[in-house]
Coordinates of C-alpha atoms in Angstrom, one line a residue:
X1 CA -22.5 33.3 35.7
X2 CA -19.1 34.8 37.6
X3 CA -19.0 33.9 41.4
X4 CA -16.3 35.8 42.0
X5 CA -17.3 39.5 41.8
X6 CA -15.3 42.9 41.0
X7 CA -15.4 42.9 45.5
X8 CA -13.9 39.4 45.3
X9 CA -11.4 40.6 43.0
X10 CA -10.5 43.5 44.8
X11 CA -10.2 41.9 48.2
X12 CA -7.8 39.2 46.9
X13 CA -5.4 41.6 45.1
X14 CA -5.4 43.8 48.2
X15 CA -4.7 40.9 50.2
X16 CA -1.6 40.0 47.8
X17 CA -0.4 43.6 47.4
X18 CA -0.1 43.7 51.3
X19 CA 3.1 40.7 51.0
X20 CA 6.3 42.1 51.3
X21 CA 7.6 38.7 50.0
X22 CA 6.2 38.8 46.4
X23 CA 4.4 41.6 44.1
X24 CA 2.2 40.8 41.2
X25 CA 3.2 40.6 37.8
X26 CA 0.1 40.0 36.0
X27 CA -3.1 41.8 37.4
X28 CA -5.8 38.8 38.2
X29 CA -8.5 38.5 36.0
X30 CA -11.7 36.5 34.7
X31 CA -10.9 33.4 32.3
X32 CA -13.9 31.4 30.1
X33 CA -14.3 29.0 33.3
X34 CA -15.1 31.7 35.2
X35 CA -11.8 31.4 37.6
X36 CA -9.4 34.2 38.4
X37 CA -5.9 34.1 36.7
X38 CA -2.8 35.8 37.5
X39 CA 1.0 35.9 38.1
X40 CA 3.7 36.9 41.0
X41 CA 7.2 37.3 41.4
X42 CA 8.8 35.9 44.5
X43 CA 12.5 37.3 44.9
X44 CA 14.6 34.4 46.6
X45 CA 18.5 33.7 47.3
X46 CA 18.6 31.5 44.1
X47 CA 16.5 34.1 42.1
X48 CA 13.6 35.1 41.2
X49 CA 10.3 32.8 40.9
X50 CA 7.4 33.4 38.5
X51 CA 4.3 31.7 39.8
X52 CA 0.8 31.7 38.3
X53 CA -2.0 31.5 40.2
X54 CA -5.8 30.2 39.5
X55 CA -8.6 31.3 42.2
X56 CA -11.4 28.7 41.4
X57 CA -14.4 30.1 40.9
X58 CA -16.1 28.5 44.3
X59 CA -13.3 29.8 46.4
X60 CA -12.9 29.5 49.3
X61 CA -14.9 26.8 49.9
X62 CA -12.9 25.2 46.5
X63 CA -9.1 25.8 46.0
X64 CA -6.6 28.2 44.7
X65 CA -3.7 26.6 42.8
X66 CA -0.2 28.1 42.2
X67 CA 2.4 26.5 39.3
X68 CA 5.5 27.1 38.7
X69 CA 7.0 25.7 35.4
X70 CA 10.0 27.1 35.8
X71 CA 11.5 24.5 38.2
X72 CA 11.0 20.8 38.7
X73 CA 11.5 17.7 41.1
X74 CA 10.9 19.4 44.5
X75 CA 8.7 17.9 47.2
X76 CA 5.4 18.4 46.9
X77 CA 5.3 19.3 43.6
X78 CA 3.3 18.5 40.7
X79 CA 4.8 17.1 37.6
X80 CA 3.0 20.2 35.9
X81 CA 4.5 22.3 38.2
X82 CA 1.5 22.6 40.8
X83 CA 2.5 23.4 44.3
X84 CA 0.7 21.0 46.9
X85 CA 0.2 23.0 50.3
X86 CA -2.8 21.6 52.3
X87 CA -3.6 24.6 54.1
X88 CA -6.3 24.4 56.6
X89 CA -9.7 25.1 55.3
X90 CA -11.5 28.0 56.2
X91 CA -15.2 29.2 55.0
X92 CA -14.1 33.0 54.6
X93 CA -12.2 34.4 52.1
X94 CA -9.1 36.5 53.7
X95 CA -8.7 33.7 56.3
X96 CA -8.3 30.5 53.4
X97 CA -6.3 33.2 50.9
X98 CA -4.0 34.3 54.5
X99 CA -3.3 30.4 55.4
X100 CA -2.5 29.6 51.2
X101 CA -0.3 32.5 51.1
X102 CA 1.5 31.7 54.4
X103 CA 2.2 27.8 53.1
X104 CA 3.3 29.5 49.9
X105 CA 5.9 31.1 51.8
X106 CA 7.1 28.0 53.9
X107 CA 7.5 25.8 50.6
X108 CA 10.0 28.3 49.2
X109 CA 11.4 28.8 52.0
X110 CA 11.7 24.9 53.2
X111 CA 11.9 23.3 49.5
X112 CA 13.1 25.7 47.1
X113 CA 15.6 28.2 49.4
X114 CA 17.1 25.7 51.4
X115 CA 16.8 22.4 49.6
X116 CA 15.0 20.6 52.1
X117 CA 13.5 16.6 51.7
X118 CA 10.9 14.9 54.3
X119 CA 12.2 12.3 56.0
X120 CA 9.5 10.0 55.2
X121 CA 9.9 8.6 51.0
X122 CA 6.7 10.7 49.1
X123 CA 5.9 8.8 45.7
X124 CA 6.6 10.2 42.4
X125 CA 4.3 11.9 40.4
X126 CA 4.5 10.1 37.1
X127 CA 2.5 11.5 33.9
X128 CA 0.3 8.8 33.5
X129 CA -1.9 8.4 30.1
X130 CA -3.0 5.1 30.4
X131 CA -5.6 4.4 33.0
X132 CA -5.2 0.6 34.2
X133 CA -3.8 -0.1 37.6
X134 CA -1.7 -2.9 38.6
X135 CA -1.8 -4.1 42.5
X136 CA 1.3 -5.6 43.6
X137 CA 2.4 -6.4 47.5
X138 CA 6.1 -5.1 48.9
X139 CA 7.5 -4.5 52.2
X140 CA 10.9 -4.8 53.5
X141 CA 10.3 -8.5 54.7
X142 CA 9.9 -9.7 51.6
X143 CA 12.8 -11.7 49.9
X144 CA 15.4 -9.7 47.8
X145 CA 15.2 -10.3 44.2
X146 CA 17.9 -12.3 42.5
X147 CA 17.9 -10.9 38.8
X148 CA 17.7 -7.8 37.2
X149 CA 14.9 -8.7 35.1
X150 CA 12.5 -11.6 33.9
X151 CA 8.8 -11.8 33.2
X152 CA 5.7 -12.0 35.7
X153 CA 2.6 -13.0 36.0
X154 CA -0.6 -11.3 36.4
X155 CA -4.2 -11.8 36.8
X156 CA -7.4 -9.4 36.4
X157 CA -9.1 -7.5 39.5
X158 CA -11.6 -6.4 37.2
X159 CA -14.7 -7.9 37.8
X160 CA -17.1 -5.8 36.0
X161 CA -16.6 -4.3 32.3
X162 CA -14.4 -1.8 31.7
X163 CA -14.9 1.5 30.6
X164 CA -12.0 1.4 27.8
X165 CA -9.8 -1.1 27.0
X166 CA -7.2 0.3 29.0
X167 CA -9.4 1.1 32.6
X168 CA -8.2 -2.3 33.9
X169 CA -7.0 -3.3 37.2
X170 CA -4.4 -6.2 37.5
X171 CA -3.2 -8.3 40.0
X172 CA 0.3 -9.5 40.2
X173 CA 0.6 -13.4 41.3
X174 CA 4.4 -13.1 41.0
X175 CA 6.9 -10.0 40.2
X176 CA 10.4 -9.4 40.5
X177 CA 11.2 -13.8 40.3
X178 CA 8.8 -13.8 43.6
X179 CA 5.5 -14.9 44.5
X180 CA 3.4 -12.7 45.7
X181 CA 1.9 -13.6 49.2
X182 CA -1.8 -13.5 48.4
X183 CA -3.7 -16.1 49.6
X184 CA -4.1 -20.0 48.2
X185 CA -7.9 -18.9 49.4
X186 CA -7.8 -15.6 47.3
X187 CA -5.6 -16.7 44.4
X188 CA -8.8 -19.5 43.8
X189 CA -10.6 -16.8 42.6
X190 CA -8.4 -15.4 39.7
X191 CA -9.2 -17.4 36.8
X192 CA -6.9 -16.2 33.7
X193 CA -3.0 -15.9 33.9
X194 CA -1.3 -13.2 31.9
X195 CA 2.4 -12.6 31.2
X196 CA 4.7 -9.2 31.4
X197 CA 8.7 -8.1 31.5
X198 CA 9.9 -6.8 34.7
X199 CA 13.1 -5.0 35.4
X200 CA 14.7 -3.9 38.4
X201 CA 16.5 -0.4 38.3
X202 CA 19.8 0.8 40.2
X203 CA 18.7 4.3 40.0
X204 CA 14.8 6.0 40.3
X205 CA 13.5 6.8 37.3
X206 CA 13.8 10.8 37.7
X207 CA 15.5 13.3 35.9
X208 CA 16.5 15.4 38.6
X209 CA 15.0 15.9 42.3
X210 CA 11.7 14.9 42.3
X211 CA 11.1 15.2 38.1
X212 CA 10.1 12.0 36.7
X213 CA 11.0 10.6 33.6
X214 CA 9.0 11.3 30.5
X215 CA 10.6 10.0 27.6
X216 CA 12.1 7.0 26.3
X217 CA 15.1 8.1 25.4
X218 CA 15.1 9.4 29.3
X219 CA 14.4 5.9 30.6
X220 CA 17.0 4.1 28.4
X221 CA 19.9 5.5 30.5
X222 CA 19.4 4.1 33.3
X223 CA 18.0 0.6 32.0
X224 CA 21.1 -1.6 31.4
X225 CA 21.5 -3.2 27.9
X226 CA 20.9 -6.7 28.9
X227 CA 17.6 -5.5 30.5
X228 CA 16.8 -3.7 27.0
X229 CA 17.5 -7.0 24.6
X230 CA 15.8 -8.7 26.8
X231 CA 12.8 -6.7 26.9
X232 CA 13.4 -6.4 23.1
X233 CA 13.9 -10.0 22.4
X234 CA 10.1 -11.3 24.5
X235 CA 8.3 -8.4 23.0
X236 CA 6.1 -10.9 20.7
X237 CA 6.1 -13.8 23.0
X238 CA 4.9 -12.0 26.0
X239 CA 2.2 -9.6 23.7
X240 CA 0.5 -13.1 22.5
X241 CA 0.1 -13.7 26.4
X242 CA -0.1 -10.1 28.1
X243 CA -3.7 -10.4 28.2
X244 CA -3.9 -6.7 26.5
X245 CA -4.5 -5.5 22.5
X246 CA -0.9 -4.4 20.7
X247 CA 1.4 -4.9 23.5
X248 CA 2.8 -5.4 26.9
X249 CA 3.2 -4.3 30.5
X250 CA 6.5 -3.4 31.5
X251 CA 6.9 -4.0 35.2
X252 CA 9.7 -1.0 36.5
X253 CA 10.8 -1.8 40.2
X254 CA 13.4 0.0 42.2
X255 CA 14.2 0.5 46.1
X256 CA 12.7 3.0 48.4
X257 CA 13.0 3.9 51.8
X258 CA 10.9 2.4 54.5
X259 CA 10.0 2.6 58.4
X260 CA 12.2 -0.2 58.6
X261 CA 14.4 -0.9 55.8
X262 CA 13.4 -0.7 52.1
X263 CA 11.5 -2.5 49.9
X264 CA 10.8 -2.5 46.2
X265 CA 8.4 0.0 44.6
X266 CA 6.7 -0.9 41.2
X267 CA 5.8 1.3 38.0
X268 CA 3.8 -0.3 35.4
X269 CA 4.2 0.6 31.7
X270 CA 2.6 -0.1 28.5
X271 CA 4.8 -0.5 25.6
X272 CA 3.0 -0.6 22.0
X273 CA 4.2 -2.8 19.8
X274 CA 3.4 -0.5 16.7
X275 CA 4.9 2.3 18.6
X276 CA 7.5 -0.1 20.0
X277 CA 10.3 2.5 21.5
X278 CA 13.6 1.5 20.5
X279 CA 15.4 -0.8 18.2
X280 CA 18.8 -2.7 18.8
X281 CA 21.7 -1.8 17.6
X282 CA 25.1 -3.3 17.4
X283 CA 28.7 -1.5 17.0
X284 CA 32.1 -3.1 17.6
X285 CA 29.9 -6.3 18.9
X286 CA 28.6 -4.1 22.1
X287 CA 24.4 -3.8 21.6
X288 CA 22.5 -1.1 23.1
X289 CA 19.4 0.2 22.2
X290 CA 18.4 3.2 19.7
X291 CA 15.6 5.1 21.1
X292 CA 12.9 6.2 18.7
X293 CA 11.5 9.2 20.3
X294 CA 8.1 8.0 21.8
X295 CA 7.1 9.0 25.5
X296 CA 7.0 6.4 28.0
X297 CA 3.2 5.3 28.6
X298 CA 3.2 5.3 32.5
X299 CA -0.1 3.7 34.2
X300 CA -1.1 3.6 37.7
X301 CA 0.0 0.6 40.4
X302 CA -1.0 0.5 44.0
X303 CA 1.5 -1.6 46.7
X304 CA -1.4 -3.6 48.4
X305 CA 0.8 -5.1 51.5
X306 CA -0.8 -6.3 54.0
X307 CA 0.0 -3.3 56.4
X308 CA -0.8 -1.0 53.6
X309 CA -4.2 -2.5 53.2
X310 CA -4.6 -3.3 57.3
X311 CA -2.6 -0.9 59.2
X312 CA -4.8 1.8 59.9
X313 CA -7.5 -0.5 61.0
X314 CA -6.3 -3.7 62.0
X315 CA -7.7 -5.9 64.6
X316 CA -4.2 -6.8 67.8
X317 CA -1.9 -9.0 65.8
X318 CA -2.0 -12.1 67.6
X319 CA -6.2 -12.1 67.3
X320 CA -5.1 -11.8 63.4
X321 CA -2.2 -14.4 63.5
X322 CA -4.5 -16.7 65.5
X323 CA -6.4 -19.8 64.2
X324 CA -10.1 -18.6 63.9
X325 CA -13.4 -20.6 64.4
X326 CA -16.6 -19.0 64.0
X327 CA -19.9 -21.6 64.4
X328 CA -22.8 -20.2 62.7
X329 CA -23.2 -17.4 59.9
X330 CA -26.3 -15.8 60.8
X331 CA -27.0 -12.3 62.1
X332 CA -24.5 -12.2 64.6
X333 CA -21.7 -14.5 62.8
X334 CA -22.2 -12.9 59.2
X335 CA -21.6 -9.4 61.3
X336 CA -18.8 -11.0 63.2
X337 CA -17.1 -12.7 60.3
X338 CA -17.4 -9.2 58.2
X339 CA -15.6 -7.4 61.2
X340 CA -12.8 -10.5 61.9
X341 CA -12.2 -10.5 57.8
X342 CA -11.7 -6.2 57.6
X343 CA -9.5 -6.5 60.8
X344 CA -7.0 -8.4 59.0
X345 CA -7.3 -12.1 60.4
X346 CA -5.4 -14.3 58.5
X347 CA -6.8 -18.2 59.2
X348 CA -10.6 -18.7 59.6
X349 CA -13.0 -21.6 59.0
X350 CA -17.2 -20.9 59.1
X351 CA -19.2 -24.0 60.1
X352 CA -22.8 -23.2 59.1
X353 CA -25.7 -25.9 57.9
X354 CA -28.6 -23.0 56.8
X355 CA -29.4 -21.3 53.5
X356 CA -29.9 -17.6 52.9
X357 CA -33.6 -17.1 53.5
X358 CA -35.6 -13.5 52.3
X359 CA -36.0 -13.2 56.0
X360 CA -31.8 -12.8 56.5
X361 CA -31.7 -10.5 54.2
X362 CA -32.5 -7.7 57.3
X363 CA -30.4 -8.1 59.6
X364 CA -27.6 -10.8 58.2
X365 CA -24.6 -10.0 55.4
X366 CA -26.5 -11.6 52.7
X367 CA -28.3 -10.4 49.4
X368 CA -32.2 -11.2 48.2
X369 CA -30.4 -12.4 45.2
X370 CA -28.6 -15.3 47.2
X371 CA -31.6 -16.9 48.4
X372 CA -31.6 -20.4 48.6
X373 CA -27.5 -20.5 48.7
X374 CA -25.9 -22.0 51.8
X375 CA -24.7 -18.9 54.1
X376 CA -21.5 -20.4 53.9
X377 CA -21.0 -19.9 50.4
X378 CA -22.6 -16.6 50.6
X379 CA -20.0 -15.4 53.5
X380 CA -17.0 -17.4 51.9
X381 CA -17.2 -15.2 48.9
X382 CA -17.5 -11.9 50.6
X383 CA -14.9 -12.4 53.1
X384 CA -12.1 -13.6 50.2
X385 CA -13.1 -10.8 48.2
X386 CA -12.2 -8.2 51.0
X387 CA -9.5 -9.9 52.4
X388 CA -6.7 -11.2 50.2
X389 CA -4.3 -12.4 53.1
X390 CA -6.9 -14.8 54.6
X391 CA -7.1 -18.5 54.6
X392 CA -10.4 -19.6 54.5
X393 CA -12.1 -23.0 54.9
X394 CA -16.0 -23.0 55.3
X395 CA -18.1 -26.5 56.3
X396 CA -21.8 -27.5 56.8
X397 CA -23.3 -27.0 60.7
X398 CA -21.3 -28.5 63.3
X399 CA -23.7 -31.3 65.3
X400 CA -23.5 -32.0 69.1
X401 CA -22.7 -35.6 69.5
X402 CA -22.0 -37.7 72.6
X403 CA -19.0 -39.0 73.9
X404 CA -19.7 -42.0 72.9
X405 CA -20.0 -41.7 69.4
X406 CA -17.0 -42.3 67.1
X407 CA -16.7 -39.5 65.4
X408 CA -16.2 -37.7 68.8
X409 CA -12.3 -37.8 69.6
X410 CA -11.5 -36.5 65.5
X411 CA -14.0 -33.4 65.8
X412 CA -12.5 -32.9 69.3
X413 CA -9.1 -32.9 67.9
X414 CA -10.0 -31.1 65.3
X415 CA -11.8 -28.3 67.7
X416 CA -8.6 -28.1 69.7
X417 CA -6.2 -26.8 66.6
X418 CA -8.5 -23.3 66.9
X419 CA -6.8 -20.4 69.4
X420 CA -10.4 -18.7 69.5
X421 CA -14.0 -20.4 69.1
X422 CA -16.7 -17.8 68.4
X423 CA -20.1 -19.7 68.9
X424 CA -22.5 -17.2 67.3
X425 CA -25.2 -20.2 66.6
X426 CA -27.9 -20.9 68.6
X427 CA -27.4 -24.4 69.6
X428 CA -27.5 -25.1 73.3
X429 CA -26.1 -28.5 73.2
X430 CA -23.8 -27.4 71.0
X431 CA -22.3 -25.5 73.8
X432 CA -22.7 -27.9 76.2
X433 CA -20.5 -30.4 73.9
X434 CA -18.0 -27.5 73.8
X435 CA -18.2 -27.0 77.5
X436 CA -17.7 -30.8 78.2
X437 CA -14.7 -31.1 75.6
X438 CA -12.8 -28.1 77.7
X439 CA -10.9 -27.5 75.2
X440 CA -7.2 -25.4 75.0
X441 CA -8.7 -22.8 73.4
X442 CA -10.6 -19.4 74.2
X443 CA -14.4 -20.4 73.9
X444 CA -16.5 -17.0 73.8
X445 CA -20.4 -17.5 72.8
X446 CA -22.3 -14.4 71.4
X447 CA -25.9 -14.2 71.8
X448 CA -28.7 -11.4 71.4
X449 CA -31.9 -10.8 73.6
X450 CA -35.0 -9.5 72.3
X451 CA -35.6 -6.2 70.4
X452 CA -31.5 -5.9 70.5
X453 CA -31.6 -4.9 74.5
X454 CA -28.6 -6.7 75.6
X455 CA -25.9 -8.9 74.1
X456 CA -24.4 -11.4 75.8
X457 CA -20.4 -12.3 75.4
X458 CA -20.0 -15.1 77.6
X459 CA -16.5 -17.3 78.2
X460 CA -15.4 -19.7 80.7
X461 CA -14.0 -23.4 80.7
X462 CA -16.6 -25.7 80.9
X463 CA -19.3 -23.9 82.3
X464 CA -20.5 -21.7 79.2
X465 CA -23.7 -22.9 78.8
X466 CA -24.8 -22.9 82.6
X467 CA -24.0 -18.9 82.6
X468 CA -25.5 -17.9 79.8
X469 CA -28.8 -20.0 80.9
X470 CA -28.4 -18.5 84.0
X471 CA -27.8 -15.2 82.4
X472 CA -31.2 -15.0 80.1
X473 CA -33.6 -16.8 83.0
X474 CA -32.4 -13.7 85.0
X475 CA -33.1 -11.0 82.2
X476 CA -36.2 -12.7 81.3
X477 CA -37.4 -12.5 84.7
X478 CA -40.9 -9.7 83.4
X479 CA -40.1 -9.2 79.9
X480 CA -43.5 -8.7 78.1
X481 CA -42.0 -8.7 74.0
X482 CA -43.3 -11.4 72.3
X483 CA -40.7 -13.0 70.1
X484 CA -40.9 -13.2 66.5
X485 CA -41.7 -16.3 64.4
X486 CA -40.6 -16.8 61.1
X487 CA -43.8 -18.1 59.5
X488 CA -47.4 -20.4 60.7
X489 CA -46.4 -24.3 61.8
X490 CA -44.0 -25.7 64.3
X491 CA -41.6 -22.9 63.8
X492 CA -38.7 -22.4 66.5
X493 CA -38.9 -18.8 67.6
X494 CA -36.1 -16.3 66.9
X495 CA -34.9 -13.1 68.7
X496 CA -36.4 -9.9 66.8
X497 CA -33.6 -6.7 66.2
X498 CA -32.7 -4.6 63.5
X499 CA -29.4 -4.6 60.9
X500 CA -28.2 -1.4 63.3
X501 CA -28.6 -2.5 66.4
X502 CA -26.7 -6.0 65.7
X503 CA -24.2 -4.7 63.9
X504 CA -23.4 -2.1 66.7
X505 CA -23.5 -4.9 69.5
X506 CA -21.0 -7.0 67.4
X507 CA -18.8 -4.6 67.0
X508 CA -18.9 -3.0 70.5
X509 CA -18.6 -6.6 71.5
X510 CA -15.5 -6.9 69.4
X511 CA -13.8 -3.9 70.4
X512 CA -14.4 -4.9 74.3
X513 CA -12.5 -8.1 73.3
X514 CA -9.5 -6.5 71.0
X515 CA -9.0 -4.5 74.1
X516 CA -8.5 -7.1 76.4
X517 CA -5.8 -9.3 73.8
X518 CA -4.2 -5.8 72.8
X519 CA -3.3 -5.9 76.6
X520 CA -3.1 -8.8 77.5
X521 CA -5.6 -9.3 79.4
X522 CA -8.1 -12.4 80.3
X523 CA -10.9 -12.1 78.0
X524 CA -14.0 -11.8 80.8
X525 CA -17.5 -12.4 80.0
X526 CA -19.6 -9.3 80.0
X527 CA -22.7 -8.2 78.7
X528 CA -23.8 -4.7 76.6
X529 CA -26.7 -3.1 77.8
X530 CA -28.9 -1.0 75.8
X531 CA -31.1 1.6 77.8
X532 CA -33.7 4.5 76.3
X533 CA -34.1 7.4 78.5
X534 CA -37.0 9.2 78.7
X535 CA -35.7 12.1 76.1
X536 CA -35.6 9.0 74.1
X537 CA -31.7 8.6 73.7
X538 CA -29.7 5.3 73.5
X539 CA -26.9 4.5 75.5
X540 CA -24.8 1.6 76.2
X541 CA -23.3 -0.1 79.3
X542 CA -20.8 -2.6 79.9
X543 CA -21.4 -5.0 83.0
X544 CA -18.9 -7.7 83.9
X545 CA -21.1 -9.7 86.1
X546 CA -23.4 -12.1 84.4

């Protein structure tokens, strides 16, 4: 059924016939997908430009494309020739069709016409057949590499079957003669070890501008002939160890541009050993290497540094550099844990003595599935798995003890190696022991009232406990809820609050407390107030007397 109608039609030639800068050269019309098809000329300084367009069917609220096949390597362009404007959207026609037309007209005029580059390096778009990814780490503070080639080592991301033999994702554990700076936590988890070739290029591999290479024969030009016998001469040792059927990963790096420097950008591809693409040849004693005419089998990578993968919503620096405690993994800690491990902390440990109970499973970061596991091998899993970076150590519950018992001046030494103690468990003489240690570090206890009306973030030295006691007698003061218990018997009573509402006072709580490090502020104690109004709508308060 056609979308577009003969109005459609009409409207959108009209609006293209009224551009002084271009006139149609093939009249738009309906293809078998239903879209609209046609051609323009654009007359320019360095000649004319023949551009077809296609009008998706859903247009505007879909897209319009324009190619041009007739040039190649310019920013922001496709390697089959598609133009990539980003105009703004719009819901009617004339308006979307105006803004594509106008970006149109500023690419030609700012990439084609006058030659212009952005300042800021834009990937290449390679033609990529094969569909596995490998994730490497690079940044401009990583050491330089000392060879121009070798082999690396690689692992698999993939932790469910794939859907071909080549919809893999990879790991690298070292590339370029380097190790990569995953974890000793994360790196636990990858079980197999694979081998590939790597190379390091002098030159990008592009044909011209922007154009990336295609061909073999393309890629053997600027690949020096010690990197090609070397490639040729591991091609069976590293297949029987590459982990894939029939061949290898080729590992291409070479140096880019970055907000500070430059670093090393990787290209990964797979080179068939029945399709292998050149063969060595030797004149006058010199080799170099005869290509065979195959295309070069690009696949995807993906530079997973740490500000790549944390930048846009990382947690202040020195909370992530810091030396992180969190006692207890329940509802609050599991939430707080989640938060601490996204933000891009780098050096946790979870003391926690409980199991995962069908009862956590609403309102905790824990599966029906992991019932009866301890919590901290429940959390320990999810947090490595988000965060590659972090250093993670996880223990049974940390006990109150006197001063008098032995064990007291190693956990006490132990306790003051932490910058930040989050005390998230529900153990009063826990805290007191805390308070009485007064230890070097920030001490901050979270706590939860009843039906999720306040939280309570209290710090101090030494007198924790006493304010949050004083804190809850002085909300509890008329409270009518009746708190929940888990089951019939001598059961201790817990606090009664949804997934939502914890998970929204942990990470208000949070936020409050990035704000005060990210300015260097004293972390105060303060509590988050929850009101309902009598048009029954929440809000939130901060108060900073409790």
């Amino acid at each position: 059924m056609k979308i577009l109608v003969n109005e459609d039609i009409s409207l959108i030639t009209e609006i293209f016939e009224s551009k002084d800068w271009l006139r149609i050269s093939t009249e738009f019309s309906s293809n078998s997908s239903n879209s609209l098809i046609g051609a323009i000329e654009v007359p320019t300084d360095k000649g004319d430009l023949s551009i077809q367009i296609e009008v998706l069917q859903d247009f505007p609220l879909d897209q319009i494309r324009f190619f041009c096949k007739d040039i190649h390597g310019y920013d922001h362009q496709m390697p089959n020739g598609e133009f990539c404007l980003l105009a703004a959207p719009s819901k009617n026609l004339t308006d979307r069709l105006e803004l594509e037309l106008e970006k149109l007209f500023l690419w030609i005029q700012r990439y084609y016409v006058m030659g212009e580059r952005d300042r800021r390096f834009e990937y290449y778009h390679f033609s990529r057949n094969n569909t596995s990814t490998l994730v490497f780490e690079e940044d401009s503070s990583k050491p330089s590499v000392k060879s121009k080639f070798g082999k690396f080592q690689y692992s698999s991301l993939t932790t469910v079957p794939a859907v071909s033999d080549d919809n893999f994702t990879w790991i690298a554990t070292t590339l370029g003669g380097r190790s990569c700076r995953w974890s000793e936590s994360f790196k636990k988890l990858l079980k197999e070890r694979y081998t590939g070739i790597w190379i390091l290029l002098d030159k990008h591999p592009v044909i011209q501008g922007r154009q990336a290479i295609l061909s073999w024969q393309q890629l053997l030009r600027i690949i020096s002939p010690e990197q090609s016998k070397f490639i040729y001469d591991e091609r069976l040792r590293v297949s029987t160890s590459s982990g894939i059927k029939g061949g290898f990963y080729l590992a291409v790096g070479y140096n880019i541009p970055s907000d500070l420097d430059s670093e090393i950008h990787w290209e990964n591809i797979f080179v068939s050993l029945s399709d292998f693409p050149f063969t060595p040849v030797k004149e006058q004693g010199q080799y170099f290497p005869e290509d065979l005419g195959y295309p070069v089998n690009w696949s995807y990578t993906s530079n997973a540094s740490f500000e790549r993968v944390f930048g846009r919503g990382q947690l202040p620096s020195s909370l992530c550099n810091s030396n992180i405690l969190v006692i207890g993994a329940g509802a609050i800690g599991s939430n707080l844990i989640d938060l601490l491990v996204r933000g891009g902390i780098r050096n946790l440990e979870i003391y926690d003595g409980d199991t995962v109970e069908p009862g956590n499973i609403s309102r905790g970061r824990f599966s029906f599935i992991e019932t009866g596991r301890p919590k901290v091998e429940s959390v320990y899993y999810q947090s490595i798995v988000l965060n590659p970076y972090l250093s993670l150590k996880v223990n049974l519950a940390l006990k109150a003890i006197r001063k008098e018992n032995s064990q007291y001046p190693s956990i006490k030494e132990k306790l003051c190696t932490y910058d930040y103690i989050f005390d998230c468990s529900t153990d009063k003489y826990l805290s007191i022991m805390l308070d009485e240690m007064q230890l070097p570090g920030k001490v901050i206890n979270l706590s939860i009232s009843n039906e999720a009306n306040q939280m309570a973030v209290i710090t101090g030295f030494g007198n924790i406990h006493t304010t949050k006691s004083n804190f809850y007698d002085r909300i509890g003061s008329g409270q009518q809820v009746e708190p929940f218990f888990v089951a019939q018997g001598c059961w201790h009573p817990t606090f009664k609050a949804s997934m939502a509402d914890i998970s929204l006072l942990t990470s208000y709580a949070l936020s409050i407390i990035s704000l005060q490090i990210r300015n260097d502020l004293d972390i105060k104690s303060f509590s988050i107030d929850r009101s309902v109004s009598s048009s029954h709508s929440l809000s939130y308060s901060v108060q900073y007397h409790v």
